[in-house]
Amino acid sequence: MTQTALRTKNCRPAVDETEAPRADVLESDHGFTVLVDLPGVLQGDVDVQFENGELTVVGQRKTAKFARTFRLNDQIAADKIEAELKDGVLHLTLPKIEAIKPRKIAVRG
Amino acid sequence: MTTFRLDPFGDLSTEFNRVSDELNRVFGFRAAVGGPPVTLWTDADNVYVDADLPAIDPAKLDVTVTEGDQLSIQGERPAPEAKDSAWVRQERPYGKFARQITLPVLVDADKVVATYEHGVLKLVLPKSEAAKPRKITIK
């Protein structure tokens, strides 16, 4: 029984082929900006997750699934990540945690 | 049995392409942009064209139909701003693009409707009367 179930699962047709959307990643002292091209995708069709320094964007576009994972680092303030979908582009802002931002130290004479 | 690699320079050539892409980006030599991916389908009355054009100013798009079946989509995608930032990855195309498509039937260029929604340019091109399917009555 289990064997059959497994076999059926492994023989699925290639319907769930996943596309990897194009993306830009920028890093500044303050954090990362990730831009993902998702033309024709609506707000409800995309999920964004951040876990262990990895950002994952998954969703459905027309008949195809898309997924993309970005390994950033774990020095991101996960609770301050912002995402906006506009004109088919997903804009993600991932601020770095305060402690690791470069800081200018005043030297006292 | 002798085994050999089909593509002995595979890794090297991938690496070469990556470096070459990077150099092109840094020095501003960009490969000609091939134009947006397009989906085209028809029904009895219209030809439909969807072109993926994320983050484009629709006012700056130039869509023309000439000779009844030559569709041209031209425009420019602005370069992304990288103020005070360093590129980690740059894959999204920018710059001028043009796409020329021969439609499967003649259309009425005066009645084409174009809309831009969620980063997709949607065109509805009514088939010209002569191109519409006609039911022939058998006498």
mmCIF file of C-alpha atoms in Angstrom, chain A residues 21-29 31-33 35-42 61-62 68 70 86-89 91, chain B residues 39 50-56 58 77 80-93 116-120:
data_model
loop_
_atom_site.group_PDB
_atom_site.id
_atom_site.type_symbol
_atom_site.label_atom_id
_atom_site.label_comp_id
_atom_site.label_asym_id
_atom_site.label_seq_id
_atom_site.Cartn_x
_atom_site.Cartn_y
_atom_site.Cartn_z
ATOM 1 C CA PRO A 21 12.037 34.765 -11.327
ATOM 2 C CA ARG A 22 14.773 37.312 -12.071
ATOM 3 C CA ALA A 23 15.970 39.362 -9.159
ATOM 4 C CA ASP A 24 18.272 42.221 -8.151
ATOM 5 C CA VAL A 25 19.913 42.299 -4.738
ATOM 6 C CA LEU A 26 21.524 45.437 -3.313
ATOM 7 C CA GLU A 27 23.360 45.787 -0.033
ATOM 8 C CA SER A 28 23.957 48.987 1.882
ATOM 9 C CA ASP A 29 25.139 49.749 5.404
ATOM 10 C CA GLY A 31 20.334 46.553 4.910
ATOM 11 C CA PHE A 32 19.402 44.668 1.779
ATOM 12 C CA THR A 33 16.994 45.573 -0.999
ATOM 13 C CA LEU A 35 13.674 43.348 -6.275
ATOM 14 C CA VAL A 36 11.938 40.395 -7.918
ATOM 15 C CA ASP A 37 10.235 40.571 -11.343
ATOM 16 C CA LEU A 38 6.770 39.039 -10.971
ATOM 17 C CA PRO A 39 4.692 40.381 -13.873
ATOM 18 C CA GLY A 40 1.008 39.497 -13.652
ATOM 19 C CA VAL A 41 1.251 38.279 -10.061
ATOM 20 C CA LEU A 42 -1.280 39.605 -7.553
ATOM 21 C CA ARG A 61 1.896 32.760 -11.780
ATOM 22 C CA LYS A 62 -0.611 31.803 -14.459
ATOM 23 C CA ARG A 68 13.434 31.706 -5.313
ATOM 24 C CA PHE A 70 18.254 34.163 -1.331
ATOM 25 C CA LYS A 86 3.921 47.180 -7.445
ATOM 26 C CA ASP A 87 3.605 46.994 -11.248
ATOM 27 C CA GLY A 88 4.738 43.383 -11.293
ATOM 28 C CA VAL A 89 7.836 43.920 -9.145
ATOM 29 C CA HIS A 91 10.181 45.207 -3.483
ATOM 30 C CA THR B 39 1.887 35.263 -24.891
ATOM 31 C CA ASP B 50 0.208 39.758 -23.182
ATOM 32 C CA ALA B 51 3.727 41.125 -22.787
ATOM 33 C CA ASP B 52 5.569 40.836 -19.459
ATOM 34 C CA LEU B 53 6.891 44.319 -18.743
ATOM 35 C CA PRO B 54 7.318 44.763 -14.991
ATOM 36 C CA ALA B 55 7.913 48.297 -13.650
ATOM 37 C CA ILE B 56 7.530 50.174 -16.932
ATOM 38 C CA PRO B 58 3.145 52.757 -19.774
ATOM 39 C CA ARG B 77 13.152 50.203 -18.692
ATOM 40 C CA PRO B 80 17.705 50.573 -11.140
ATOM 41 C CA GLU B 81 19.010 53.071 -8.598
ATOM 42 C CA ALA B 82 21.850 51.876 -6.449
ATOM 43 C CA LYS B 83 22.388 54.881 -4.238
ATOM 44 C CA ASP B 84 24.850 54.160 -1.386
ATOM 45 C CA SER B 85 24.468 50.469 -2.158
ATOM 46 C CA ALA B 86 26.557 47.718 -3.688
ATOM 47 C CA TRP B 87 25.202 45.196 -6.159
ATOM 48 C CA VAL B 88 25.052 41.663 -4.837
ATOM 49 C CA ARG B 89 23.114 40.362 -7.817
ATOM 50 C CA GLN B 90 21.831 42.050 -10.972
ATOM 51 C CA GLU B 91 19.590 39.953 -13.217
ATOM 52 C CA ARG B 92 16.636 42.152 -14.124
ATOM 53 C CA PRO B 93 17.132 43.605 -17.609
ATOM 54 C CA TYR B 116 -1.172 47.996 -18.485
ATOM 55 C CA GLU B 117 -1.913 46.024 -15.348
ATOM 56 C CA HIS B 118 0.338 44.476 -12.671
ATOM 57 C CA GLY B 119 3.379 44.770 -14.913
ATOM 58 C CA VAL B 120 1.730 43.170 -17.943
#
